[in-house]
Amino acid sequence: MADEIIAVKPEIAAKARIDAARREAMVAAAASDPDAFWRAEMGRIAWMKAPTKIKDVDFGATSGNVSIKWFEDGVLNASVSCLDRHLATRGDQVAIVWEGDDPNSDAKVTYRELHARVCKLANAMRRLGVKKGDRVCIYLPMIVEAAVAMLACARVGAVHSIVFGGFSPDSLASRIQDSECTLLITADEGRRGGRRVPLKANADDALLTCPSIRHVIVAKNTGGAVEMMEGRDHWWEAITAGEGTTCEPEPMNAEDPLFILYTSGSTGKPKGVLHTTGGYMVWASFTHENVFDYRDGEIYWCTADVGWVTGHTYIVYGPLANGATTLMFEGVPSWPDNGRFWQVCAKHKVNIFYTAPTAIRALMRDGEAPVKKHDRSSLRILGSVGEPINPEAWLWYYRVVGDSRCPIVDTWWQTETGGILISPLPGAVAQKPGSATLPLPGVKPALVDNEGHILDGATEGNLVITDSWPGQMRTVYGDHARFIQTYFSTFKGMYFTGDGARRDADGYYWITGRVDDVINVAGHRMGTAEVESALVAHPAVAEAAVVGMPHEIKGQGIYAYVTLKAGIEATEVLRKELVAWVRKEIGPIATPDAIQWAPGLPKTRSGKIMRRILRKIAANETEGLGDTSTLADPAVVQELIDNRVG
Ligand code: ATP
Ligand code: MG
């Protein structure tokens, strides 16, 4: 597949915050004197005491210990950057546009109202005894209360740990236990795609094994019946009713924790990623403003859930720190119909739209009509995050959704990185469909071989980051040894991402998938992303997942799971055609040895394909499938096991 290049349009470059020349100047400045660069950038958030020290980092190359500190003598409160400092200039501006699951329900909350609601809850939390450093679990649907709860925790210095509302009682319990939360904030029920999610009932189940929880605050959302335990459970309305609308923000050191968030579990047991206050906030603001080229007055919509890091950084902290209007969506892309995303874009005149490849691929299955039905002329920038976006899906997003007008920012990052690290800047970097392109100023990626030698030029290898950036995670909660072991022991002195990547002659990065997923066919290393993209480029294919399987001669063979587009029949002829297609697109070395039709693929709750499970099915090792607690639909797995090929 020849790499297509989509140049920056002159009219976009002319108006962008950052054009190519400015980007180059920033990259040079951040490289030559990082302290000076970040000293200038730290002014984008509000400090109670401005830091004098900027960066103090040891990746453990010689010491064996890893210590990451940014702005370490600064004092601040994250909620002040997101709320208080905007009151004088934009108190009456809408901070959050809320769009309900039901297309007829929505709400707008101004900065002034949001500030008042946060303060009331923060006061109530203090009265319940919540203090600086205490952990608070948030298990809420995508309602405004979720943002209020996060900011109220920040206000009193409590460390929030959000658990996605789709998780089961067991998953909720293990996360509460791991960080010993003392308060849980939840709702009676959530709504998703017209169905109700019994959040409080799930929480009650979970709390049977969570002795650390002393109080539960329950938001009334649907009005569904719930049980309330006397002394432990409090209605949000009631407990905040008598509280004042101002609240003294807790002074926090820059390195005091802001939140814990468990990774999505694509590769195994979720890790409790800990982020601190100063560096994270600077990174959230810096990346949100520059990657999305955010302008005052624009409507910005990230479709993620606040239960994922994308929701933390790009629905709440980044946009609110920048005084943006951020849209929060309670629903799903497919309900009441699969034009919902575009209907919401038209309704609220969305300018910047940020979603995941899994959603794009699902919507592609139904063709262009549901998109074209709605007015998308307000859209200016499109974004993608979460998985490699196949060039085919990228081009569909670009041409159909963006009418070939809107630059796409394919943003590579992780829960661990706090914010985006590799992405085009829309006014500065030409795009190649399927490539996350170039690192942001101040980010130093490298590719290394399996011995840790840095590889130069156009090459492929393990993606590492060789120096720190302010938004980097600081530790695994309660287990610093696991932090060092997971991220800094594979390659000494470097942060190992776990991802593989290719770098082309222009220095562009192409994420090839998790390193664990790399397939080695007769000595040829291949990323799963490449073979999947070839399959998805076939007109009959909606989605594909590729894994290695044991092969007597080649060492590993290629096993592909293929989901067909709506209305396409799975035939032997088509199977042969797909095998020939991949041979032609990539080469004989990539010829699939087996293709299994998959009506559905096992995905994490955040929509990522769980290849480790598919690997086991392909190898016919279906006994120990490992941690499946973050699987969205366990039934899919049995279906695949029953219809295994070979
Ligand atoms: P776990 O670490 O528990 O296995 P996870 O890695 O899926 O779960 P996240 O932190 O949510 O948890 O996801 C980060 C990963 O998502 C990256 O390491 C990468 O594999 C993938 N990813 C994110 N954005 C992109 C992108 N734009 N292009 C390619 N891959 C991406
Ligand atoms: Mg990960």
mmCIF file of C-alpha atoms in Angstrom, residues 221-415:
data_model
loop_
_atom_site.group_PDB
_atom_site.id
_atom_site.type_symbol
_atom_site.label_atom_id
_atom_site.label_comp_id
_atom_site.label_asym_id
_atom_site.label_seq_id
_atom_site.Cartn_x
_atom_site.Cartn_y
_atom_site.Cartn_z
ATOM 1 C CA ASN A 221 -30.217 10.128 37.624
ATOM 2 C CA THR A 222 -33.047 7.935 36.353
ATOM 3 C CA GLY A 223 -35.085 7.902 39.564
ATOM 4 C CA GLY A 224 -35.004 4.093 39.534
ATOM 5 C CA ALA A 225 -35.565 2.338 42.857
ATOM 6 C CA VAL A 226 -32.428 1.643 44.925
ATOM 7 C CA GLU A 227 -31.656 0.526 48.441
ATOM 8 C CA MET A 228 -29.988 3.035 50.725
ATOM 9 C CA MET A 229 -28.000 1.829 53.719
ATOM 10 C CA GLU A 230 -28.629 3.971 56.769
ATOM 11 C CA GLY A 231 -25.524 5.850 57.895
ATOM 12 C CA ARG A 232 -23.460 4.804 54.859
ATOM 13 C CA ASP A 233 -25.436 6.016 51.846
ATOM 14 C CA HIS A 234 -26.378 9.635 51.184
ATOM 15 C CA TRP A 235 -28.334 11.208 48.336
ATOM 16 C CA TRP A 236 -26.177 13.776 46.522
ATOM 17 C CA GLU A 237 -29.030 16.304 46.521
ATOM 18 C CA ALA A 238 -29.606 15.988 50.256
ATOM 19 C CA ILE A 239 -26.008 16.011 51.387
ATOM 20 C CA THR A 240 -25.056 19.058 49.313
ATOM 21 C CA ALA A 241 -28.294 21.009 49.837
ATOM 22 C CA GLY A 242 -27.134 23.056 52.811
ATOM 23 C CA GLU A 243 -23.595 23.618 51.565
ATOM 24 C CA GLY A 244 -22.202 26.941 50.391
ATOM 25 C CA THR A 245 -21.182 27.670 46.830
ATOM 26 C CA THR A 246 -17.619 28.576 47.707
ATOM 27 C CA CYS A 247 -14.962 26.277 49.094
ATOM 28 C CA GLU A 248 -11.345 26.909 50.007
ATOM 29 C CA PRO A 249 -9.158 24.895 47.587
ATOM 30 C CA GLU A 250 -6.641 22.598 49.274
ATOM 31 C CA PRO A 251 -3.068 23.733 48.544
ATOM 32 C CA MET A 252 -1.397 20.824 46.763
ATOM 33 C CA ASN A 253 2.228 20.278 45.996
ATOM 34 C CA ALA A 254 2.859 19.799 42.291
ATOM 35 C CA GLU A 255 3.856 16.205 43.022
ATOM 36 C CA ASP A 256 0.827 15.397 45.193
ATOM 37 C CA PRO A 257 -1.377 12.787 43.478
ATOM 38 C CA LEU A 258 -4.346 13.983 41.428
ATOM 39 C CA PHE A 259 -5.748 10.619 40.399
ATOM 40 C CA ILE A 260 -5.287 6.897 40.026
ATOM 41 C CA LEU A 261 -6.634 5.193 36.916
ATOM 42 C CA TYR A 262 -6.491 1.531 36.026
ATOM 43 C CA THR A 263 -5.349 0.750 32.453
ATOM 44 C CA SER A 264 -7.858 -0.897 30.148
ATOM 45 C CA GLY A 265 -6.450 -4.400 30.524
ATOM 46 C CA SER A 266 -5.730 -5.211 26.867
ATOM 47 C CA THR A 267 -2.553 -7.017 27.827
ATOM 48 C CA GLY A 268 -3.335 -8.382 31.285
ATOM 49 C CA LYS A 269 -4.275 -7.360 34.804
ATOM 50 C CA PRO A 270 -4.960 -3.598 34.921
ATOM 51 C CA LYS A 271 -2.288 -1.410 36.519
ATOM 52 C CA GLY A 272 -3.151 1.447 38.918
ATOM 53 C CA VAL A 273 -1.514 4.330 37.090
ATOM 54 C CA LEU A 274 -0.807 7.322 39.347
ATOM 55 C CA HIS A 275 -0.713 10.880 38.047
ATOM 56 C CA THR A 276 0.289 13.927 40.055
ATOM 57 C CA THR A 277 -1.004 17.479 39.902
ATOM 58 C CA GLY A 278 1.362 20.065 38.373
ATOM 59 C CA GLY A 279 2.949 18.208 35.482
ATOM 60 C CA TYR A 280 -0.264 16.477 34.490
ATOM 61 C CA MET A 281 -2.202 19.744 34.355
ATOM 62 C CA VAL A 282 0.467 21.487 32.294
ATOM 63 C CA TRP A 283 0.519 18.539 29.892
ATOM 64 C CA ALA A 284 -3.285 18.325 29.644
ATOM 65 C CA SER A 285 -3.556 22.023 28.821
ATOM 66 C CA PHE A 286 -0.560 22.121 26.463
ATOM 67 C CA THR A 287 -1.655 19.130 24.397
ATOM 68 C CA HIS A 288 -5.365 19.965 24.291
ATOM 69 C CA GLU A 289 -4.716 23.475 23.044
ATOM 70 C CA ASN A 290 -2.059 22.624 20.488
ATOM 71 C CA VAL A 291 -3.115 19.248 19.089
ATOM 72 C CA PHE A 292 -6.726 20.342 18.598
ATOM 73 C CA ASP A 293 -5.767 23.938 17.801
ATOM 74 C CA TYR A 294 -8.520 24.896 20.228
ATOM 75 C CA ARG A 295 -9.964 28.435 19.818
ATOM 76 C CA ASP A 296 -12.024 30.432 22.246
ATOM 77 C CA GLY A 297 -15.709 29.862 21.714
ATOM 78 C CA GLU A 298 -15.407 26.553 19.909
ATOM 79 C CA ILE A 299 -17.458 23.479 20.766
ATOM 80 C CA TYR A 300 -15.161 20.577 21.429
ATOM 81 C CA TRP A 301 -16.385 16.982 21.679
ATOM 82 C CA CYS A 302 -14.405 13.971 22.821
ATOM 83 C CA THR A 303 -16.639 10.886 22.696
ATOM 84 C CA ALA A 304 -14.682 8.886 25.286
ATOM 85 C CA ASP A 305 -16.050 7.952 28.697
ATOM 86 C CA VAL A 306 -14.607 9.655 31.797
ATOM 87 C CA GLY A 307 -13.774 6.121 32.930
ATOM 88 C CA TRP A 308 -10.823 6.144 30.507
ATOM 89 C CA VAL A 309 -7.805 8.398 30.556
ATOM 90 C CA THR A 310 -9.026 10.068 27.364
ATOM 91 C CA GLY A 311 -12.059 11.259 29.299
ATOM 92 C CA HIS A 312 -9.888 12.536 32.150
ATOM 93 C CA THR A 313 -7.478 14.549 30.032
ATOM 94 C CA TYR A 314 -9.601 15.495 27.016
ATOM 95 C CA ILE A 315 -13.135 15.854 28.380
ATOM 96 C CA VAL A 316 -12.387 17.367 31.773
ATOM 97 C CA TYR A 317 -8.920 18.606 32.760
ATOM 98 C CA GLY A 318 -7.466 19.777 29.422
ATOM 99 C CA PRO A 319 -10.536 21.524 27.997
ATOM 100 C CA LEU A 320 -11.578 23.118 31.300
ATOM 101 C CA ALA A 321 -8.042 24.308 32.043
ATOM 102 C CA ASN A 322 -8.174 26.004 28.643
ATOM 103 C CA GLY A 323 -11.575 27.585 29.264
ATOM 104 C CA ALA A 324 -13.155 25.511 26.503
ATOM 105 C CA THR A 325 -16.722 24.361 25.991
ATOM 106 C CA THR A 326 -16.565 20.595 26.295
ATOM 107 C CA LEU A 327 -19.361 18.269 25.212
ATOM 108 C CA MET A 328 -20.189 15.273 27.363
ATOM 109 C CA PHE A 329 -22.218 12.493 25.749
ATOM 110 C CA GLU A 330 -24.096 9.924 27.783
ATOM 111 C CA GLY A 331 -25.074 7.660 24.884
ATOM 112 C CA VAL A 332 -23.602 5.349 22.284
ATOM 113 C CA PRO A 333 -22.897 5.894 18.560
ATOM 114 C CA SER A 334 -25.505 3.366 17.436
ATOM 115 C CA TRP A 335 -28.595 4.533 19.294
ATOM 116 C CA PRO A 336 -31.355 5.442 18.423
ATOM 117 C CA ASP A 337 -29.597 4.918 15.093
ATOM 118 C CA ASN A 338 -26.069 4.920 13.743
ATOM 119 C CA GLY A 339 -26.269 8.537 12.670
ATOM 120 C CA ARG A 340 -26.220 9.670 16.305
ATOM 121 C CA PHE A 341 -22.687 11.108 16.353
ATOM 122 C CA TRP A 342 -23.437 13.274 13.333
ATOM 123 C CA GLN A 343 -26.848 14.267 14.609
ATOM 124 C CA VAL A 344 -25.161 15.534 17.797
ATOM 125 C CA CYS A 345 -22.486 17.337 15.756
ATOM 126 C CA ALA A 346 -25.223 19.137 13.813
ATOM 127 C CA LYS A 347 -27.332 19.879 16.883
ATOM 128 C CA HIS A 348 -24.528 21.468 18.908
ATOM 129 C CA LYS A 349 -22.455 22.774 15.973
ATOM 130 C CA VAL A 350 -19.411 20.805 17.054
ATOM 131 C CA ASN A 351 -16.100 22.186 15.754
ATOM 132 C CA ILE A 352 -13.634 19.597 17.026
ATOM 133 C CA PHE A 353 -14.542 15.912 17.183
ATOM 134 C CA TYR A 354 -12.362 13.238 18.807
ATOM 135 C CA THR A 355 -13.255 9.541 18.745
ATOM 136 C CA ALA A 356 -11.801 6.011 18.483
ATOM 137 C CA PRO A 357 -11.072 3.761 15.477
ATOM 138 C CA THR A 358 -13.449 1.117 16.840
ATOM 139 C CA ALA A 359 -16.344 3.573 16.474
ATOM 140 C CA ILE A 360 -15.237 4.626 12.989
ATOM 141 C CA ARG A 361 -14.986 1.024 11.798
ATOM 142 C CA ALA A 362 -18.380 0.157 13.256
ATOM 143 C CA LEU A 363 -20.009 3.155 11.557
ATOM 144 C CA MET A 364 -18.261 2.418 8.245
ATOM 145 C CA ARG A 365 -20.133 -0.887 8.115
ATOM 146 C CA ASP A 366 -23.358 0.975 7.462
ATOM 147 C CA GLY A 367 -22.075 3.133 4.664
ATOM 148 C CA GLU A 368 -22.218 6.869 4.033
ATOM 149 C CA ALA A 369 -25.940 7.559 4.177
ATOM 150 C CA PRO A 370 -26.250 7.911 8.000
ATOM 151 C CA VAL A 371 -23.370 10.416 7.921
ATOM 152 C CA LYS A 372 -24.499 12.415 4.907
ATOM 153 C CA LYS A 373 -27.961 12.862 6.377
ATOM 154 C CA HIS A 374 -26.606 15.350 8.929
ATOM 155 C CA ASP A 375 -24.982 18.745 8.532
ATOM 156 C CA ARG A 376 -21.300 18.537 9.480
ATOM 157 C CA SER A 377 -20.234 21.930 8.181
ATOM 158 C CA SER A 378 -19.260 23.128 11.688
ATOM 159 C CA LEU A 379 -16.520 20.472 11.954
ATOM 160 C CA ARG A 380 -12.979 21.795 11.684
ATOM 161 C CA ILE A 381 -10.682 19.161 13.195
ATOM 162 C CA LEU A 382 -11.140 15.393 13.600
ATOM 163 C CA GLY A 383 -9.200 13.196 16.025
ATOM 164 C CA SER A 384 -8.563 9.504 16.624
ATOM 165 C CA VAL A 385 -7.211 7.635 19.646
ATOM 166 C CA GLY A 386 -7.018 4.190 21.220
ATOM 167 C CA GLU A 387 -5.759 1.838 18.548
ATOM 168 C CA PRO A 388 -3.930 2.110 15.259
ATOM 169 C CA ILE A 389 -6.430 3.496 12.752
ATOM 170 C CA ASN A 390 -6.317 1.486 9.535
ATOM 171 C CA PRO A 391 -5.643 3.681 6.475
ATOM 172 C CA GLU A 392 -8.986 2.577 5.025
ATOM 173 C CA ALA A 393 -10.856 3.763 8.108
ATOM 174 C CA TRP A 394 -8.757 6.929 8.212
ATOM 175 C CA LEU A 395 -9.684 7.803 4.621
ATOM 176 C CA TRP A 396 -13.360 7.131 5.250
ATOM 177 C CA TYR A 397 -13.239 9.401 8.295
ATOM 178 C CA TYR A 398 -11.444 12.059 6.254
ATOM 179 C CA ARG A 399 -13.566 11.913 3.101
ATOM 180 C CA VAL A 400 -17.007 11.005 4.377
ATOM 181 C CA VAL A 401 -17.150 12.574 7.840
ATOM 182 C CA GLY A 402 -14.850 15.530 7.183
ATOM 183 C CA ASP A 403 -15.719 16.040 3.486
ATOM 184 C CA SER A 404 -11.936 16.129 2.809
ATOM 185 C CA ARG A 405 -11.870 19.489 4.607
ATOM 186 C CA CYS A 406 -10.804 18.653 8.148
ATOM 187 C CA PRO A 407 -7.314 17.575 9.194
ATOM 188 C CA ILE A 408 -7.229 14.356 11.218
ATOM 189 C CA VAL A 409 -5.048 14.175 14.303
ATOM 190 C CA ASP A 410 -4.193 10.519 14.935
ATOM 191 C CA THR A 411 -3.039 10.803 18.531
ATOM 192 C CA TRP A 412 -0.841 8.116 20.032
ATOM 193 C CA TRP A 413 -0.625 7.972 23.807
ATOM 194 C CA GLN A 414 -1.397 5.793 26.833
ATOM 195 C CA THR A 415 -2.953 5.964 30.284
#
